[in-house]
mmCIF file of N, CA, C and O in Angstrom:
data_model
loop_
_atom_site.group_PDB
_atom_site.id
_atom_site.type_symbol
_atom_site.label_atom_id
_atom_site.label_comp_id
_atom_site.label_asym_id
_atom_site.label_seq_id
_atom_site.Cartn_x
_atom_site.Cartn_y
_atom_site.Cartn_z
ATOM 1 N N MET A 9 -84.992 -50.796 -31.790
ATOM 2 C CA MET A 9 -85.848 -49.871 -32.480
ATOM 3 C C MET A 9 -85.016 -48.928 -33.241
ATOM 4 O O MET A 9 -84.114 -48.293 -32.712
ATOM 5 N N SER A 10 -85.220 -48.773 -34.519
ATOM 6 C CA SER A 10 -84.413 -47.836 -35.316
ATOM 7 C C SER A 10 -85.438 -46.780 -35.808
ATOM 8 O O SER A 10 -86.593 -46.970 -36.040
ATOM 9 N N THR A 11 -84.843 -45.611 -36.110
ATOM 10 C CA THR A 11 -85.555 -44.539 -36.607
ATOM 11 C C THR A 11 -84.970 -44.018 -37.934
ATOM 12 O O THR A 11 -83.887 -44.464 -38.320
ATOM 13 N N VAL A 12 -85.637 -43.248 -38.622
ATOM 14 C CA VAL A 12 -85.213 -42.727 -39.942
ATOM 15 C C VAL A 12 -84.915 -41.220 -39.771
ATOM 16 O O VAL A 12 -85.826 -40.450 -39.290
ATOM 17 N N ASN A 13 -83.741 -40.800 -40.024
ATOM 18 C CA ASN A 13 -83.418 -39.360 -39.945
ATOM 19 C C ASN A 13 -83.892 -38.636 -41.150
ATOM 20 O O ASN A 13 -84.256 -39.323 -42.123
ATOM 21 N N PRO A 14 -83.868 -37.329 -41.208
ATOM 22 C CA PRO A 14 -84.383 -36.586 -42.365
ATOM 23 C C PRO A 14 -83.707 -36.944 -43.654
ATOM 24 O O PRO A 14 -84.269 -36.789 -44.733
ATOM 25 N N ALA A 15 -82.422 -37.409 -43.594
ATOM 26 C CA ALA A 15 -81.701 -37.764 -44.837
ATOM 27 C C ALA A 15 -82.232 -39.108 -45.373
ATOM 28 O O ALA A 15 -81.893 -39.498 -46.481
ATOM 29 N N GLY A 16 -82.962 -39.855 -44.599
ATOM 30 C CA GLY A 16 -83.508 -41.116 -45.050
ATOM 31 C C GLY A 16 -82.658 -42.271 -44.642
ATOM 32 O O GLY A 16 -83.021 -43.382 -45.008
ATOM 33 N N ASN A 17 -81.580 -42.109 -43.881
ATOM 34 C CA ASN A 17 -80.748 -43.126 -43.539
ATOM 35 C C ASN A 17 -81.271 -43.749 -42.194
ATOM 36 O O ASN A 17 -81.793 -42.980 -41.323
ATOM 37 N N ALA A 18 -81.140 -45.033 -42.009
ATOM 38 C CA ALA A 18 -81.566 -45.595 -40.758
ATOM 39 C C ALA A 18 -80.638 -45.176 -39.649
ATOM 40 O O ALA A 18 -79.439 -45.208 -39.776
ATOM 41 N N GLY A 19 -81.227 -44.654 -38.536
ATOM 42 C CA GLY A 19 -80.451 -44.183 -37.391
ATOM 43 C C GLY A 19 -80.371 -45.306 -36.368
ATOM 44 O O GLY A 19 -80.888 -46.416 -36.572
ATOM 45 N N HIS A 20 -79.789 -45.007 -35.256
ATOM 46 C CA HIS A 20 -79.627 -45.952 -34.143
ATOM 47 C C HIS A 20 -80.513 -45.539 -33.027
ATOM 48 O O HIS A 20 -80.759 -44.325 -32.833
ATOM 49 N N HIS A 21 -81.005 -46.482 -32.282
ATOM 50 C CA HIS A 21 -81.793 -46.134 -31.118
ATOM 51 C C HIS A 21 -80.919 -45.564 -30.047
ATOM 52 O O HIS A 21 -79.759 -45.731 -30.063
ATOM 53 N N THR A 22 -81.474 -44.942 -29.006
ATOM 54 C CA THR A 22 -80.757 -44.275 -27.988
ATOM 55 C C THR A 22 -79.904 -45.157 -27.086
ATOM 56 O O THR A 22 -79.076 -44.701 -26.403
ATOM 57 N N GLY A 23 -80.135 -46.478 -27.160
ATOM 58 C CA GLY A 23 -79.414 -47.356 -26.264
ATOM 59 C C GLY A 23 -78.069 -47.875 -26.794
ATOM 60 O O GLY A 23 -77.435 -48.675 -26.159
ATOM 61 N N THR A 24 -77.602 -47.434 -27.966
ATOM 62 C CA THR A 24 -76.339 -47.949 -28.518
ATOM 63 C C THR A 24 -75.193 -47.310 -27.873
ATOM 64 O O THR A 24 -75.232 -46.186 -27.289
ATOM 65 N N ASP A 25 -74.041 -47.976 -27.941
ATOM 66 C CA ASP A 25 -72.796 -47.538 -27.350
ATOM 67 C C ASP A 25 -72.155 -46.500 -28.337
ATOM 68 O O ASP A 25 -71.823 -46.784 -29.426
ATOM 69 N N ALA A 26 -71.897 -45.303 -27.738
ATOM 70 C CA ALA A 26 -71.279 -44.240 -28.548
ATOM 71 C C ALA A 26 -69.817 -44.556 -28.908
ATOM 72 O O ALA A 26 -69.346 -44.112 -29.969
ATOM 73 N N ALA A 27 -69.157 -45.339 -28.094
ATOM 74 C CA ALA A 27 -67.728 -45.688 -28.327
ATOM 75 C C ALA A 27 -67.596 -46.500 -29.562
ATOM 76 O O ALA A 27 -66.550 -46.525 -30.220
ATOM 77 N N ALA A 28 -68.586 -47.363 -29.839
ATOM 78 C CA ALA A 28 -68.460 -48.207 -31.061
ATOM 79 C C ALA A 28 -68.550 -47.458 -32.359
ATOM 80 O O ALA A 28 -68.118 -47.938 -33.410
ATOM 81 N N HIS A 29 -69.002 -46.169 -32.347
ATOM 82 C CA HIS A 29 -69.159 -45.410 -33.548
ATOM 83 C C HIS A 29 -68.135 -44.334 -33.678
ATOM 84 O O HIS A 29 -68.207 -43.536 -34.618
ATOM 85 N N ARG A 30 -67.143 -44.299 -32.789
ATOM 86 C CA ARG A 30 -66.054 -43.357 -32.951
ATOM 87 C C ARG A 30 -65.074 -43.744 -34.076
ATOM 88 O O ARG A 30 -64.938 -44.962 -34.367
ATOM 89 N N PRO A 31 -64.428 -42.787 -34.670
ATOM 90 C CA PRO A 31 -63.422 -43.160 -35.684
ATOM 91 C C PRO A 31 -62.257 -43.966 -35.071
ATOM 92 O O PRO A 31 -61.912 -43.645 -33.882
ATOM 93 N N ARG A 32 -61.691 -44.850 -35.782
ATOM 94 C CA ARG A 32 -60.593 -45.690 -35.311
ATOM 95 C C ARG A 32 -59.321 -44.791 -35.122
ATOM 96 O O ARG A 32 -59.018 -44.010 -36.076
ATOM 97 N N ARG A 33 -58.652 -44.982 -34.004
ATOM 98 C CA ARG A 33 -57.427 -44.215 -33.740
ATOM 99 C C ARG A 33 -56.260 -44.813 -34.511
ATOM 100 O O ARG A 33 -55.985 -45.972 -34.390
ATOM 101 N N LEU A 34 -55.561 -44.015 -35.307
ATOM 102 C CA LEU A 34 -54.451 -44.491 -36.112
ATOM 103 C C LEU A 34 -53.090 -44.167 -35.572
ATOM 104 O O LEU A 34 -52.064 -44.714 -35.974
ATOM 105 N N SER A 35 -52.978 -43.211 -34.606
ATOM 106 C CA SER A 35 -51.722 -42.840 -34.021
ATOM 107 C C SER A 35 -51.905 -42.425 -32.582
ATOM 108 O O SER A 35 -52.923 -41.955 -32.196
ATOM 109 N N THR A 36 -50.856 -42.659 -31.820
ATOM 110 C CA THR A 36 -50.786 -42.060 -30.466
ATOM 111 C C THR A 36 -50.007 -40.785 -30.527
ATOM 112 O O THR A 36 -49.426 -40.450 -31.560
ATOM 113 N N GLU A 37 -49.928 -40.055 -29.433
ATOM 114 C CA GLU A 37 -49.236 -38.780 -29.460
ATOM 115 C C GLU A 37 -47.709 -39.053 -29.594
ATOM 116 O O GLU A 37 -46.983 -38.495 -30.361
ATOM 117 N N THR A 38 -47.214 -39.865 -28.682
ATOM 118 C CA THR A 38 -45.814 -40.259 -28.710
ATOM 119 C C THR A 38 -45.641 -41.684 -28.247
ATOM 120 O O THR A 38 -46.621 -42.277 -27.811
ATOM 121 N N LYS A 39 -44.482 -42.254 -28.318
ATOM 122 C CA LYS A 39 -44.268 -43.532 -27.754
ATOM 123 C C LYS A 39 -44.264 -43.481 -26.250
ATOM 124 O O LYS A 39 -44.076 -42.455 -25.661
ATOM 125 N N ALA A 40 -44.415 -44.622 -25.606
ATOM 126 C CA ALA A 40 -44.434 -44.718 -24.140
ATOM 127 C C ALA A 40 -43.150 -44.144 -23.580
ATOM 128 O O ALA A 40 -42.015 -44.283 -24.156
ATOM 129 N N ALA A 41 -43.239 -43.508 -22.431
ATOM 130 C CA ALA A 41 -42.053 -42.825 -21.775
ATOM 131 C C ALA A 41 -40.982 -43.823 -21.487
ATOM 132 O O ALA A 41 -39.841 -43.466 -21.620
ATOM 133 N N PHE A 42 -41.281 -44.995 -21.042
ATOM 134 C CA PHE A 42 -40.168 -45.940 -20.681
ATOM 135 C C PHE A 42 -39.501 -46.477 -21.928
ATOM 136 O O PHE A 42 -38.433 -47.142 -21.825
ATOM 137 N N LYS A 43 -39.905 -46.144 -23.128
ATOM 138 C CA LYS A 43 -39.237 -46.588 -24.325
ATOM 139 C C LYS A 43 -38.306 -45.526 -24.862
ATOM 140 O O LYS A 43 -37.695 -45.670 -25.923
ATOM 141 N N THR A 44 -38.119 -44.373 -24.218
ATOM 142 C CA THR A 44 -37.326 -43.276 -24.679
ATOM 143 C C THR A 44 -35.938 -43.258 -24.002
ATOM 144 O O THR A 44 -35.768 -43.703 -22.847
ATOM 145 N N THR A 45 -34.950 -42.646 -24.684
ATOM 146 C CA THR A 45 -33.658 -42.552 -24.099
ATOM 147 C C THR A 45 -33.611 -41.510 -22.959
ATOM 148 O O THR A 45 -32.847 -41.589 -22.052
ATOM 149 N N GLU A 46 -34.488 -40.527 -23.078
ATOM 150 C CA GLU A 46 -34.532 -39.491 -22.056
ATOM 151 C C GLU A 46 -35.022 -40.041 -20.752
ATOM 152 O O GLU A 46 -34.548 -39.624 -19.633
ATOM 153 N N PHE A 47 -35.852 -41.078 -20.697
ATOM 154 C CA PHE A 47 -36.245 -41.725 -19.468
ATOM 155 C C PHE A 47 -35.016 -42.352 -18.853
ATOM 156 O O PHE A 47 -34.831 -42.269 -17.595
ATOM 157 N N PHE A 48 -34.261 -43.096 -19.602
ATOM 158 C CA PHE A 48 -33.100 -43.789 -19.016
ATOM 159 C C PHE A 48 -31.989 -42.804 -18.603
ATOM 160 O O PHE A 48 -31.331 -43.039 -17.596
ATOM 161 N N ALA A 49 -31.882 -41.674 -19.273
ATOM 162 C CA ALA A 49 -31.014 -40.620 -18.881
ATOM 163 C C ALA A 49 -31.411 -40.054 -17.576
ATOM 164 O O ALA A 49 -30.580 -39.733 -16.686
ATOM 165 N N TYR A 50 -32.722 -39.865 -17.394
ATOM 166 C CA TYR A 50 -33.299 -39.336 -16.174
ATOM 167 C C TYR A 50 -33.024 -40.271 -15.034
ATOM 168 O O TYR A 50 -32.530 -39.854 -13.948
ATOM 169 N N ILE A 51 -33.284 -41.502 -15.217
ATOM 170 C CA ILE A 51 -33.040 -42.528 -14.182
ATOM 171 C C ILE A 51 -31.593 -42.577 -13.741
ATOM 172 O O ILE A 51 -31.249 -42.557 -12.603
ATOM 173 N N ALA A 52 -30.646 -42.546 -14.759
ATOM 174 C CA ALA A 52 -29.221 -42.552 -14.533
ATOM 175 C C ALA A 52 -28.792 -41.304 -13.738
ATOM 176 O O ALA A 52 -27.980 -41.420 -12.750
ATOM 177 N N ALA A 53 -29.369 -40.186 -14.028
ATOM 178 C CA ALA A 53 -28.981 -38.928 -13.400
ATOM 179 C C ALA A 53 -29.470 -38.929 -11.878
ATOM 180 O O ALA A 53 -28.759 -38.526 -11.038
ATOM 181 N N VAL A 54 -30.690 -39.480 -11.715
ATOM 182 C CA VAL A 54 -31.189 -39.556 -10.348
ATOM 183 C C VAL A 54 -30.368 -40.461 -9.474
ATOM 184 O O VAL A 54 -29.997 -40.157 -8.358
ATOM 185 N N VAL A 55 -30.010 -41.584 -10.036
ATOM 186 C CA VAL A 55 -29.137 -42.628 -9.327
ATOM 187 C C VAL A 55 -27.797 -41.968 -9.031
ATOM 188 O O VAL A 55 -27.229 -42.103 -7.925
ATOM 189 N N ALA A 56 -27.262 -41.247 -9.989
ATOM 190 C CA ALA A 56 -25.928 -40.633 -9.818
ATOM 191 C C ALA A 56 -25.961 -39.545 -8.676
ATOM 192 O O ALA A 56 -25.036 -39.449 -7.896
ATOM 193 N N VAL A 57 -27.032 -38.818 -8.643
ATOM 194 C CA VAL A 57 -27.188 -37.760 -7.600
ATOM 195 C C VAL A 57 -27.277 -38.471 -6.230
ATOM 196 O O VAL A 57 -26.640 -38.065 -5.239
ATOM 197 N N LEU A 58 -28.069 -39.542 -6.149
ATOM 198 C CA LEU A 58 -28.208 -40.211 -4.876
ATOM 199 C C LEU A 58 -26.869 -40.871 -4.412
ATOM 200 O O LEU A 58 -26.513 -40.812 -3.258
ATOM 201 N N ILE A 59 -26.135 -41.448 -5.335
ATOM 202 C CA ILE A 59 -24.853 -42.063 -5.009
ATOM 203 C C ILE A 59 -23.851 -40.983 -4.601
ATOM 204 O O ILE A 59 -23.108 -41.127 -3.657
ATOM 205 N N ALA A 60 -23.820 -39.853 -5.361
ATOM 206 C CA ALA A 60 -22.900 -38.812 -4.961
ATOM 207 C C ALA A 60 -23.210 -38.209 -3.616
ATOM 208 O O ALA A 60 -22.316 -37.922 -2.832
ATOM 209 N N SER A 61 -24.537 -38.124 -3.268
ATOM 210 C CA SER A 61 -24.906 -37.627 -1.962
ATOM 211 C C SER A 61 -24.473 -38.574 -0.876
ATOM 212 O O SER A 61 -24.153 -38.150 0.219
ATOM 213 N N MET A 62 -24.490 -39.864 -1.161
ATOM 214 C CA MET A 62 -24.144 -40.858 -0.188
ATOM 215 C C MET A 62 -22.602 -40.963 0.007
ATOM 216 O O MET A 62 -22.141 -41.050 1.106
ATOM 217 N N VAL A 63 -21.856 -40.802 -1.093
ATOM 218 C CA VAL A 63 -20.442 -40.902 -1.071
ATOM 219 C C VAL A 63 -19.805 -39.710 -0.394
ATOM 220 O O VAL A 63 -18.867 -39.826 0.401
ATOM 221 N N VAL A 64 -20.206 -38.491 -0.804
ATOM 222 C CA VAL A 64 -19.645 -37.249 -0.215
ATOM 223 C C VAL A 64 -20.151 -37.125 1.185
ATOM 224 O O VAL A 64 -21.330 -36.994 1.442
ATOM 225 N N GLY A 65 -19.255 -37.162 2.126
ATOM 226 C CA GLY A 65 -19.630 -37.160 3.504
ATOM 227 C C GLY A 65 -18.805 -36.145 4.281
ATOM 228 O O GLY A 65 -18.042 -35.305 3.729
ATOM 229 N N ASP A 66 -18.827 -36.356 5.625
ATOM 230 C CA ASP A 66 -18.090 -35.454 6.464
ATOM 231 C C ASP A 66 -16.843 -36.134 7.110
ATOM 232 O O ASP A 66 -16.778 -36.306 8.261
ATOM 233 N N ASP A 67 -15.996 -36.598 6.209
ATOM 234 C CA ASP A 67 -14.769 -37.268 6.624
ATOM 235 C C ASP A 67 -13.722 -36.215 6.963
ATOM 236 O O ASP A 67 -13.779 -35.109 6.550
ATOM 237 N N ASP A 68 -12.736 -36.637 7.704
ATOM 238 C CA ASP A 68 -11.511 -35.845 7.979
ATOM 239 C C ASP A 68 -11.839 -34.487 8.529
ATOM 240 O O ASP A 68 -11.194 -33.473 8.169
ATOM 241 N N GLY A 69 -12.911 -34.311 9.292
ATOM 242 C CA GLY A 69 -13.211 -33.055 9.924
ATOM 243 C C GLY A 69 -13.827 -32.030 8.990
ATOM 244 O O GLY A 69 -13.976 -30.872 9.391
ATOM 245 N N HIS A 70 -14.148 -32.361 7.735
ATOM 246 C CA HIS A 70 -14.786 -31.410 6.880
ATOM 247 C C HIS A 70 -16.312 -31.500 6.968
ATOM 248 O O HIS A 70 -16.843 -32.508 7.381
ATOM 249 N N ALA A 71 -16.910 -30.423 6.574
ATOM 250 C CA ALA A 71 -18.359 -30.373 6.647
ATOM 251 C C ALA A 71 -18.932 -31.220 5.482
ATOM 252 O O ALA A 71 -18.225 -31.411 4.526
ATOM 253 N N ASP A 72 -20.164 -31.666 5.631
ATOM 254 C CA ASP A 72 -20.775 -32.394 4.556
ATOM 255 C C ASP A 72 -21.251 -31.403 3.466
ATOM 256 O O ASP A 72 -22.151 -30.614 3.676
ATOM 257 N N TYR A 73 -20.543 -31.478 2.296
ATOM 258 C CA TYR A 73 -20.842 -30.515 1.317
ATOM 259 C C TYR A 73 -22.070 -30.884 0.483
ATOM 260 O O TYR A 73 -22.619 -29.983 -0.248
ATOM 261 N N PHE A 74 -22.479 -32.115 0.422
ATOM 262 C CA PHE A 74 -23.619 -32.560 -0.447
ATOM 263 C C PHE A 74 -24.653 -33.264 0.469
ATOM 264 O O PHE A 74 -24.736 -34.452 0.427
ATOM 265 N N ARG A 75 -25.353 -32.488 1.209
ATOM 266 C CA ARG A 75 -26.371 -33.071 2.148
ATOM 267 C C ARG A 75 -27.557 -33.585 1.406
ATOM 268 O O ARG A 75 -27.740 -33.329 0.265
ATOM 269 N N ALA A 76 -28.346 -34.342 2.113
ATOM 270 C CA ALA A 76 -29.549 -34.962 1.523
ATOM 271 C C ALA A 76 -30.538 -33.968 0.967
ATOM 272 O O ALA A 76 -31.128 -34.210 -0.046
ATOM 273 N N ASP A 77 -30.737 -32.875 1.685
ATOM 274 C CA ASP A 77 -31.724 -31.910 1.278
ATOM 275 C C ASP A 77 -31.261 -31.298 -0.136
ATOM 276 O O ASP A 77 -32.150 -31.041 -0.983
ATOM 277 N N LYS A 78 -29.984 -31.092 -0.304
ATOM 278 C CA LYS A 78 -29.520 -30.555 -1.611
ATOM 279 C C LYS A 78 -29.641 -31.633 -2.722
ATOM 280 O O LYS A 78 -30.049 -31.337 -3.857
ATOM 281 N N ALA A 79 -29.445 -32.880 -2.356
ATOM 282 C CA ALA A 79 -29.606 -34.006 -3.323
ATOM 283 C C ALA A 79 -31.107 -34.092 -3.795
ATOM 284 O O ALA A 79 -31.390 -34.213 -4.920
ATOM 285 N N TRP A 80 -31.988 -33.994 -2.812
ATOM 286 C CA TRP A 80 -33.419 -34.079 -3.233
ATOM 287 C C TRP A 80 -33.796 -32.865 -4.009
ATOM 288 O O TRP A 80 -34.668 -32.993 -4.850
ATOM 289 N N LEU A 81 -33.223 -31.711 -3.745
ATOM 290 C CA LEU A 81 -33.557 -30.530 -4.556
ATOM 291 C C LEU A 81 -33.062 -30.816 -5.995
ATOM 292 O O LEU A 81 -33.829 -30.482 -6.950
ATOM 293 N N TYR A 82 -31.884 -31.371 -6.206
ATOM 294 C CA TYR A 82 -31.463 -31.655 -7.495
ATOM 295 C C TYR A 82 -32.324 -32.698 -8.170
ATOM 296 O O TYR A 82 -32.546 -32.604 -9.413
ATOM 297 N N ILE A 83 -32.819 -33.658 -7.442
ATOM 298 C CA ILE A 83 -33.728 -34.692 -8.020
ATOM 299 C C ILE A 83 -35.062 -34.043 -8.455
ATOM 300 O O ILE A 83 -35.566 -34.334 -9.522
ATOM 301 N N VAL A 84 -35.542 -33.082 -7.654
ATOM 302 C CA VAL A 84 -36.766 -32.333 -8.030
ATOM 303 C C VAL A 84 -36.452 -31.579 -9.302
ATOM 304 O O VAL A 84 -37.367 -31.504 -10.275
ATOM 305 N N ILE A 85 -35.360 -30.924 -9.475
ATOM 306 C CA ILE A 85 -35.019 -30.154 -10.592
ATOM 307 C C ILE A 85 -34.958 -31.094 -11.810
ATOM 308 O O ILE A 85 -35.409 -30.750 -12.944
ATOM 309 N N LEU A 86 -34.287 -32.220 -11.688
ATOM 310 C CA LEU A 86 -34.245 -33.222 -12.740
ATOM 311 C C LEU A 86 -35.573 -33.702 -13.150
ATOM 312 O O LEU A 86 -35.903 -33.804 -14.352
ATOM 313 N N THR A 87 -36.533 -33.913 -12.166
ATOM 314 C CA THR A 87 -37.877 -34.351 -12.474
ATOM 315 C C THR A 87 -38.633 -33.253 -13.236
ATOM 316 O O THR A 87 -39.325 -33.643 -14.194
ATOM 317 N N VAL A 88 -38.494 -32.024 -12.872
ATOM 318 C CA VAL A 88 -39.206 -30.988 -13.635
ATOM 319 C C VAL A 88 -38.645 -30.872 -15.024
ATOM 320 O O VAL A 88 -39.428 -30.806 -15.991
ATOM 321 N N GLY A 89 -37.337 -30.982 -15.140
ATOM 322 C CA GLY A 89 -36.763 -30.987 -16.509
ATOM 323 C C GLY A 89 -37.241 -32.134 -17.338
ATOM 324 O O GLY A 89 -37.529 -32.021 -18.517
ATOM 325 N N TYR A 90 -37.326 -33.298 -16.758
ATOM 326 C CA TYR A 90 -37.864 -34.508 -17.441
ATOM 327 C C TYR A 90 -39.359 -34.317 -17.849
ATOM 328 O O TYR A 90 -39.658 -34.557 -18.994
ATOM 329 N N MET A 91 -40.154 -33.745 -16.960
ATOM 330 C CA MET A 91 -41.539 -33.554 -17.324
ATOM 331 C C MET A 91 -41.715 -32.505 -18.422
ATOM 332 O O MET A 91 -42.515 -32.671 -19.382
ATOM 333 N N ILE A 92 -40.817 -31.460 -18.437
ATOM 334 C CA ILE A 92 -40.869 -30.440 -19.517
ATOM 335 C C ILE A 92 -40.441 -31.060 -20.788
ATOM 336 O O ILE A 92 -41.053 -30.888 -21.895
ATOM 337 N N SER A 93 -39.417 -31.882 -20.805
ATOM 338 C CA SER A 93 -38.953 -32.564 -22.074
ATOM 339 C C SER A 93 -39.989 -33.539 -22.624
ATOM 340 O O SER A 93 -40.190 -33.616 -23.839
ATOM 341 N N ARG A 94 -40.751 -34.185 -21.715
ATOM 342 C CA ARG A 94 -41.850 -35.098 -22.166
ATOM 343 C C ARG A 94 -42.942 -34.274 -22.792
ATOM 344 O O ARG A 94 -43.569 -34.637 -23.730
ATOM 345 N N GLY A 95 -43.217 -33.135 -22.164
ATOM 346 C CA GLY A 95 -44.290 -32.267 -22.701
ATOM 347 C C GLY A 95 -43.948 -31.706 -24.035
ATOM 348 O O GLY A 95 -44.708 -31.703 -24.965
ATOM 349 N N LEU A 96 -42.673 -31.385 -24.263
ATOM 350 C CA LEU A 96 -42.234 -30.837 -25.535
ATOM 351 C C LEU A 96 -42.244 -32.030 -26.591
ATOM 352 O O LEU A 96 -42.603 -31.768 -27.775
ATOM 353 N N ALA A 97 -41.886 -33.197 -26.162
ATOM 354 C CA ALA A 97 -41.891 -34.349 -27.057
ATOM 355 C C ALA A 97 -43.299 -34.672 -27.528
ATOM 356 O O ALA A 97 -43.553 -34.993 -28.670
ATOM 357 N N LYS A 98 -44.274 -34.482 -26.630
ATOM 358 C CA LYS A 98 -45.667 -34.821 -26.892
ATOM 359 C C LYS A 98 -46.298 -33.810 -27.701
ATOM 360 O O LYS A 98 -47.295 -34.060 -28.369
ATOM 361 N N SER A 99 -45.756 -32.598 -27.699
ATOM 362 C CA SER A 99 -46.482 -31.427 -28.366
ATOM 363 C C SER A 99 -46.547 -31.539 -29.908
ATOM 364 O O SER A 99 -47.454 -30.937 -30.483
ATOM 365 N N GLY A 100 -45.672 -32.299 -30.533
ATOM 366 C CA GLY A 100 -45.746 -32.245 -31.950
ATOM 367 C C GLY A 100 -45.366 -33.505 -32.688
ATOM 368 O O GLY A 100 -45.243 -33.494 -33.895
ATOM 369 N N SER A 101 -45.311 -34.589 -32.017
ATOM 370 C CA SER A 101 -44.886 -35.839 -32.675
ATOM 371 C C SER A 101 -45.990 -36.821 -32.650
ATOM 372 O O SER A 101 -46.878 -36.777 -31.801
ATOM 373 N N ARG A 102 -45.980 -37.812 -33.593
ATOM 374 C CA ARG A 102 -46.949 -38.872 -33.647
ATOM 375 C C ARG A 102 -46.251 -40.152 -33.691
ATOM 376 O O ARG A 102 -45.184 -40.309 -34.326
ATOM 377 N N ASP A 103 -46.862 -41.184 -33.168
ATOM 378 C CA ASP A 103 -46.379 -42.562 -33.182
ATOM 379 C C ASP A 103 -47.487 -43.431 -33.666
ATOM 380 O O ASP A 103 -48.636 -43.327 -33.219
ATOM 381 N N PRO A 104 -47.242 -44.369 -34.646
ATOM 382 C CA PRO A 104 -48.306 -45.198 -35.082
ATOM 383 C C PRO A 104 -49.028 -45.940 -33.983
ATOM 384 O O PRO A 104 -48.318 -46.424 -33.046
ATOM 385 N N TYR A 105 -50.307 -46.022 -34.063
ATOM 386 C CA TYR A 105 -51.043 -46.734 -32.986
ATOM 387 C C TYR A 105 -51.254 -48.169 -33.308
ATOM 388 O O TYR A 105 -51.624 -48.535 -34.506
ATOM 389 N N ASP A 106 -50.908 -49.068 -32.420
ATOM 390 C CA ASP A 106 -51.049 -50.523 -32.614
ATOM 391 C C ASP A 106 -51.879 -51.057 -31.419
ATOM 392 O O ASP A 106 -51.550 -50.888 -30.308
ATOM 393 N N GLU A 107 -53.031 -51.680 -31.749
ATOM 394 C CA GLU A 107 -53.933 -52.069 -30.665
ATOM 395 C C GLU A 107 -53.353 -53.189 -29.817
ATOM 396 O O GLU A 107 -53.917 -53.524 -28.753
ATOM 397 N N SER A 108 -52.240 -53.828 -30.238
ATOM 398 C CA SER A 108 -51.626 -54.862 -29.462
ATOM 399 C C SER A 108 -50.831 -54.416 -28.292
ATOM 400 O O SER A 108 -50.244 -55.233 -27.579
ATOM 401 N N ARG A 109 -50.698 -53.141 -28.062
ATOM 402 C CA ARG A 109 -49.949 -52.582 -26.903
ATOM 403 C C ARG A 109 -50.520 -52.917 -25.572
ATOM 404 O O ARG A 109 -51.596 -52.812 -25.224
#
């Protein structure tokens, strides 16, 4: 069932899908996170912190200078920094949208 709006154009009945009438998306906000160099730098830094925490131990009667709780604190700090950098990257850039993604 179609109706005529006051402008004289044929309208759609209430059962149509609203998503089919949205404008086509031409760009995304940014490229995917795993395609950025900051993602790989973040992963490398996390791995380096974990390895350093494992390697630095309590040998030769010295105290453990880089305990697990400190390593996880540094990983949390790295994660917050990464999330802030992604937020800043998303705030003003555009990446062409391709429906094949």
